[in-house]
Amino acid sequence: MMSLLFFSLQIKPLSTASYLQPLVSMAMNSSVTEFILFGLTQDAGKQKAIFGVFLMLYLATLLGNVLIVVTIKTSRTLGSPMYFFLLYLSFADACLSTTTAPRLIVDALSQKKSISYNECMTQVFAAHFFGCLEIFVLILMAFDRYVAICKPLRYMTVMSRHVCSVLVILSWVGSCIHSSAQLFLALRLPFCGPNVIDHYFCDLQPLLKLACMDTYVINLLVVSNSGAICMVSFIILLISYVIILYSLRNYSAEGRRKALSTCTSHFIVVVLFFGPCIFIYTRPATTFPIDKMVAVFYTIGTPLLNPLIYTLRNAEVKHAMKKLWCSQV
């Protein structure tokens, strides 16, 4: 009897350990440490084309935006608030493109398009930070044009260098708050199943599809955060341009032409940037095949078009660039 009891005591810990072993193994595998980026396509031939095309687009984006930053920073004729804000817009464009384009280019030639969890969260923060910074800078540029056209006698007082610097600092702080909120939402998502992101960079919408929880509330928070910023900012910009156009009726033909030339450039940038952003961030947690191409447009396309729009349509910037770079040569 004693021997049987001793045998049962000996065997019980072993059976318990063997029972807990699969549970421990399952717990260890429940947290995802890396994600696989699906990219724009899985076709090998198309991936080589993507590598070549987007490498050229990215280099052109960097060259154009850095050229604008250096030109405005060194030119004495481009000291007005409009160009002060344009400098930060070009900086935000270069950084936003750098957040997404290099990984897309590298992954086009990689067999395993993996990104670690920490890198993915960093990309979420950076993409939203520089994207939000661009939104705020566009609003500041519209405000600058409003004051210049509607309040010309008070322009130098209202848009002093100190005021412009404070407005830019507030834009940085607001962008940091927005991106921190997005990062907080992303960090709360548990991942215990598939780790393939059907996108070419980490963003909250594709991450919500992989989360092992009900994401209804988090999706509402994303829409109320990113979606509200995009929609409200777009409405504010539209109202400002309507007021500007209404105020131009009192200007001479030459004055209207110059003002319309500047405002048209700003409006083109606003439509090209906010259109895709509103399409992505102001709808429920549903994804479409076209989402990736729309994201390409506002993360890579718009940062490339901004330097072209602001240089080809602006005689002062073109003249300053020619003067600066011809003197360097």
Coordinates of C-alpha atoms in Angstrom, one line a residue:
M1 CA 0.0 0.0 0.0
M2 CA 2.8 2.4 0.9
S3 CA 4.6 1.5 -2.2
L4 CA 1.6 2.3 -4.3
L5 CA 1.2 5.7 -2.6
F6 CA 4.8 6.5 -3.1
F7 CA 4.5 5.5 -6.7
S8 CA 1.5 7.8 -7.2
L9 CA 3.3 10.7 -5.5
Q10 CA 6.3 10.2 -7.8
I11 CA 4.2 10.1 -11.0
K12 CA 1.9 13.1 -10.2
P13 CA 4.5 15.9 -10.7
L14 CA 5.7 14.3 -13.9
S15 CA 2.1 14.2 -15.4
T16 CA 1.4 17.8 -14.3
A17 CA 4.6 19.1 -15.9
S18 CA 3.8 17.2 -19.1
Y19 CA 0.3 18.7 -19.0
L20 CA 1.6 22.3 -18.6
Q21 CA 4.3 22.0 -21.2
P22 CA 2.1 22.7 -24.3
L23 CA 0.4 25.6 -22.4
V24 CA 3.8 27.2 -21.7
S25 CA 4.9 26.7 -25.3
M26 CA 1.6 28.2 -26.5
A27 CA 2.1 31.3 -24.2
M28 CA 5.6 31.7 -25.5
N29 CA 4.3 31.7 -29.1
S30 CA 1.4 34.0 -28.5
S31 CA 3.4 37.3 -28.8
V32 CA 4.6 38.3 -32.3
T33 CA 8.1 39.6 -32.4
E34 CA 8.2 40.4 -36.1
F35 CA 5.9 41.0 -39.0
I36 CA 6.1 40.1 -42.7
L37 CA 5.3 43.0 -45.1
F38 CA 3.4 41.8 -48.1
G39 CA 4.5 44.8 -50.2
L40 CA 2.8 46.1 -53.3
T41 CA 3.0 42.8 -55.1
Q42 CA 4.5 39.3 -54.9
D43 CA 5.3 39.1 -58.6
A44 CA 9.1 38.9 -59.1
G45 CA 9.1 40.8 -62.3
K46 CA 7.0 43.6 -60.9
Q47 CA 9.1 43.8 -57.8
K48 CA 12.2 44.5 -59.9
A49 CA 10.3 47.3 -61.7
I50 CA 9.1 48.6 -58.3
F51 CA 12.7 48.7 -57.1
G52 CA 13.9 50.8 -60.1
V53 CA 10.9 53.1 -60.2
F54 CA 10.6 53.9 -56.6
L55 CA 14.4 54.2 -56.1
M56 CA 14.3 57.0 -58.7
L57 CA 11.2 58.6 -57.2
Y58 CA 12.7 58.6 -53.7
L59 CA 16.0 60.0 -54.9
A60 CA 14.2 62.7 -56.8
T61 CA 12.1 63.5 -53.7
L62 CA 15.1 63.8 -51.5
L63 CA 17.0 66.0 -54.1
G64 CA 14.0 68.3 -54.7
N65 CA 13.1 68.8 -51.0
V66 CA 16.7 69.2 -49.8
L67 CA 17.3 71.7 -52.6
I68 CA 14.4 73.8 -51.4
V69 CA 15.5 73.6 -47.8
V70 CA 19.1 74.6 -48.7
T71 CA 17.9 77.4 -51.0
I72 CA 15.6 79.0 -48.5
K73 CA 18.1 78.6 -45.7
T74 CA 20.9 80.4 -47.6
S75 CA 19.0 82.9 -49.7
R76 CA 18.5 86.4 -48.4
T77 CA 15.6 87.1 -50.8
L78 CA 13.4 84.2 -49.5
G79 CA 13.0 85.5 -45.9
S80 CA 9.2 86.0 -45.9
P81 CA 7.0 83.8 -43.7
M82 CA 5.7 81.9 -46.7
Y83 CA 9.1 80.6 -47.5
F84 CA 9.8 80.0 -43.8
F85 CA 6.8 77.6 -43.7
L86 CA 7.8 76.1 -47.1
L87 CA 11.1 75.1 -45.6
Y88 CA 9.4 73.1 -42.9
L89 CA 7.0 71.6 -45.5
S90 CA 9.9 70.4 -47.6
F91 CA 11.6 69.0 -44.4
A92 CA 8.4 67.1 -43.5
D93 CA 8.1 65.8 -47.1
A94 CA 11.6 64.4 -47.1
C95 CA 11.1 62.8 -43.7
L96 CA 7.7 61.3 -44.5
S97 CA 9.1 59.8 -47.7
T98 CA 12.1 58.4 -45.9
T99 CA 9.8 56.8 -43.3
T100 CA 8.2 54.5 -45.9
A101 CA 10.1 54.5 -49.3
P102 CA 13.5 52.9 -48.3
R103 CA 11.9 49.8 -46.8
L104 CA 9.6 49.5 -49.9
I105 CA 12.7 49.7 -52.1
V106 CA 14.8 47.2 -50.1
D107 CA 11.9 44.8 -49.7
A108 CA 11.4 44.7 -53.5
L109 CA 14.6 42.7 -53.8
S110 CA 14.4 40.8 -50.5
Q111 CA 13.1 37.2 -50.2
K112 CA 11.9 37.7 -46.6
K113 CA 10.2 41.1 -46.1
S114 CA 10.3 41.1 -42.3
I115 CA 10.2 44.0 -39.9
S116 CA 10.6 43.6 -36.1
Y117 CA 7.9 44.6 -33.7
N118 CA 9.8 47.6 -32.4
E119 CA 10.7 48.8 -35.9
C120 CA 7.0 48.5 -36.9
M121 CA 5.9 50.6 -33.9
T122 CA 8.6 53.2 -34.7
Q123 CA 7.4 53.4 -38.3
V124 CA 3.8 54.0 -37.1
F125 CA 5.0 56.8 -34.9
A126 CA 7.2 58.4 -37.6
A127 CA 4.7 58.2 -40.4
H128 CA 2.0 59.9 -38.3
F129 CA 4.3 62.4 -36.9
F130 CA 5.6 63.8 -40.2
G131 CA 2.3 63.4 -41.9
C132 CA 0.6 65.4 -39.2
L133 CA 3.4 68.0 -39.3
E134 CA 2.8 68.4 -43.0
I135 CA -0.9 69.0 -42.3
F136 CA -0.2 71.7 -39.7
V137 CA 2.4 73.4 -41.9
L138 CA -0.1 73.5 -44.8
I139 CA -2.6 75.2 -42.4
L140 CA 0.1 77.7 -41.4
M141 CA 0.8 78.5 -45.1
A142 CA -2.9 79.1 -45.7
F143 CA -3.1 81.3 -42.7
D144 CA -0.1 83.3 -44.0
R145 CA -1.8 83.8 -47.3
Y146 CA -5.0 84.9 -45.6
V147 CA -3.2 87.5 -43.6
A148 CA -1.2 88.7 -46.6
I149 CA -4.2 89.1 -48.8
C150 CA -7.0 90.0 -46.4
K151 CA -4.9 92.0 -43.8
P152 CA -2.0 93.4 -45.8
L153 CA -1.4 96.4 -43.6
R154 CA -1.0 94.2 -40.5
Y155 CA 0.9 91.4 -42.2
M156 CA 4.4 92.2 -40.9
T157 CA 3.0 92.6 -37.3
V158 CA 0.9 89.5 -37.3
M159 CA 3.4 87.2 -39.2
S160 CA 6.6 88.3 -37.4
R161 CA 9.5 85.9 -37.2
H162 CA 8.7 85.3 -33.5
V163 CA 5.1 84.4 -34.2
C164 CA 6.0 82.1 -37.1
S165 CA 8.6 80.3 -34.9
V166 CA 6.0 79.8 -32.1
L167 CA 3.5 78.5 -34.7
V168 CA 6.0 76.0 -36.0
I169 CA 6.8 74.8 -32.5
L170 CA 3.1 74.3 -31.8
S171 CA 2.9 72.3 -35.0
W172 CA 5.7 70.0 -33.7
V173 CA 4.1 69.6 -30.3
G174 CA 0.7 68.8 -31.9
S175 CA 2.2 66.3 -34.3
C176 CA 4.0 64.6 -31.3
I177 CA 0.7 64.4 -29.4
H178 CA -1.1 62.9 -32.4
S179 CA 1.6 60.3 -33.2
S180 CA 2.0 59.4 -29.6
A181 CA -1.8 58.7 -29.4
Q182 CA -1.5 56.5 -32.5
L183 CA 1.5 54.6 -31.1
F184 CA -0.4 54.1 -27.8
L185 CA -3.3 52.5 -29.7
A186 CA -0.9 50.3 -31.7
L187 CA 0.9 49.1 -28.6
R188 CA -2.4 48.0 -27.0
L189 CA -3.1 45.6 -29.9
P190 CA -2.3 41.9 -29.0
F191 CA -0.9 39.8 -31.8
C192 CA -1.1 36.0 -31.4
G193 CA -2.0 34.7 -34.9
P194 CA -1.0 35.7 -38.4
N195 CA 1.8 38.2 -38.7
V196 CA 1.6 39.1 -42.5
I197 CA 0.7 42.7 -43.0
D198 CA -1.0 43.3 -46.3
H199 CA 0.8 46.6 -46.9
Y200 CA 4.3 48.0 -47.7
F201 CA 4.7 49.8 -44.3
C202 CA 3.2 49.5 -40.8
D203 CA 0.1 51.5 -40.2
L204 CA -2.9 51.0 -37.8
Q205 CA -5.4 50.0 -40.4
P206 CA -3.6 46.8 -41.6
L207 CA -2.4 46.1 -38.0
L208 CA -6.0 46.1 -36.8
K209 CA -6.8 43.2 -39.0
L210 CA -4.1 41.1 -37.3
A211 CA -5.1 41.9 -33.7
C212 CA -6.4 39.1 -31.5
M213 CA -9.2 41.2 -30.0
D214 CA -12.3 43.2 -30.9
T215 CA -11.0 46.3 -32.6
Y216 CA -14.2 48.2 -32.9
V217 CA -13.4 50.7 -30.1
I218 CA -9.8 51.2 -31.2
N219 CA -11.0 51.8 -34.8
L220 CA -13.4 54.5 -33.6
L221 CA -10.5 56.1 -31.8
V222 CA -8.3 56.0 -34.9
V223 CA -11.1 57.6 -37.0
S224 CA -11.7 60.2 -34.3
N225 CA -8.0 61.0 -34.2
S226 CA -6.5 60.7 -37.7
G227 CA -9.8 61.0 -39.5
A228 CA -10.9 64.0 -37.6
I229 CA -7.5 65.8 -38.1
C230 CA -7.7 65.2 -41.9
M231 CA -11.3 66.2 -42.3
V232 CA -11.3 69.2 -40.0
S233 CA -8.0 70.5 -41.4
F234 CA -9.3 70.1 -45.0
I235 CA -12.5 72.0 -44.2
I236 CA -10.5 74.8 -42.5
L237 CA -8.2 75.1 -45.5
L238 CA -11.2 75.2 -47.9
I239 CA -12.9 77.9 -45.9
S240 CA -9.7 79.9 -45.8
Y241 CA -9.3 79.7 -49.6
V242 CA -12.9 80.7 -50.2
I243 CA -12.4 83.8 -48.0
I244 CA -9.1 84.6 -49.8
L245 CA -10.8 84.3 -53.2
Y246 CA -13.7 86.5 -52.0
S247 CA -11.2 89.1 -50.8
L248 CA -9.4 89.2 -54.2
R249 CA -12.3 91.0 -55.8
N250 CA -10.9 94.3 -54.5
Y251 CA -7.5 93.8 -56.0
S252 CA -6.2 94.9 -59.4
A253 CA -5.8 92.4 -62.2
E254 CA -2.0 92.1 -61.6
G255 CA -2.5 91.7 -57.9
R256 CA -5.2 89.0 -58.4
R257 CA -2.9 87.2 -60.8
K258 CA 0.0 87.0 -58.4
A259 CA -2.2 86.0 -55.4
L260 CA -4.1 83.4 -57.4
S261 CA -0.7 81.9 -58.6
T262 CA 0.4 81.4 -55.0
C263 CA -2.9 80.2 -53.7
T264 CA -3.3 77.8 -56.7
S265 CA -0.1 76.1 -55.8
H266 CA -1.1 75.7 -52.2
F267 CA -4.6 74.4 -53.2
I268 CA -3.1 71.8 -55.5
V269 CA -0.9 70.5 -52.7
V270 CA -3.9 70.4 -50.3
V271 CA -6.1 68.4 -52.6
L272 CA -3.3 65.9 -53.6
F273 CA -2.4 65.3 -49.9
F274 CA -5.8 65.4 -48.2
G275 CA -7.7 63.4 -50.8
P276 CA -5.9 60.1 -50.1
C277 CA -5.6 60.8 -46.4
I278 CA -9.4 61.3 -46.0
F279 CA -10.1 58.2 -48.1
I280 CA -7.8 56.0 -45.8
Y281 CA -8.5 57.4 -42.3
T282 CA -12.2 58.5 -42.3
R283 CA -13.9 55.2 -42.9
P284 CA -14.6 52.0 -40.7
A285 CA -12.0 49.3 -40.3
T286 CA -12.3 47.9 -43.9
T287 CA -9.5 47.5 -46.4
F288 CA -9.5 47.6 -50.1
P289 CA -6.9 46.4 -52.7
I290 CA -6.6 50.0 -53.8
D291 CA -5.5 51.2 -50.3
K292 CA -1.9 50.5 -51.0
M293 CA -1.8 52.5 -54.2
V294 CA -3.6 55.4 -52.4
A295 CA -1.0 55.2 -49.6
V296 CA 1.8 55.4 -52.2
F297 CA 0.3 58.6 -53.5
Y298 CA 0.4 60.5 -50.2
T299 CA 3.5 59.0 -48.7
I300 CA 5.7 59.0 -51.8
G301 CA 3.9 60.8 -54.6
T302 CA 2.9 64.1 -52.8
P303 CA 6.4 64.6 -51.3
L304 CA 7.8 64.4 -54.8
L305 CA 5.2 66.7 -56.3
N306 CA 5.5 69.4 -53.7
P307 CA 9.0 70.6 -54.8
L308 CA 7.8 70.6 -58.5
I309 CA 4.7 72.6 -57.7
Y310 CA 6.4 75.2 -55.5
T311 CA 9.4 75.7 -57.8
L312 CA 7.8 75.5 -61.3
R313 CA 5.0 77.9 -60.3
N314 CA 7.1 80.3 -58.2
A315 CA 9.5 82.7 -60.0
E316 CA 11.2 83.9 -56.8
V317 CA 12.2 80.3 -55.8
K318 CA 13.4 79.6 -59.3
H319 CA 15.5 82.8 -59.4
A320 CA 16.9 82.1 -55.9
M321 CA 17.9 78.6 -56.9
K322 CA 19.6 79.7 -60.1
K323 CA 21.5 82.5 -58.3
L324 CA 22.6 80.1 -55.5
W325 CA 23.6 77.1 -57.5
C326 CA 25.2 79.1 -60.4
S327 CA 27.4 80.9 -57.8
Q328 CA 28.4 77.6 -56.3
V329 CA 29.3 76.2 -59.8

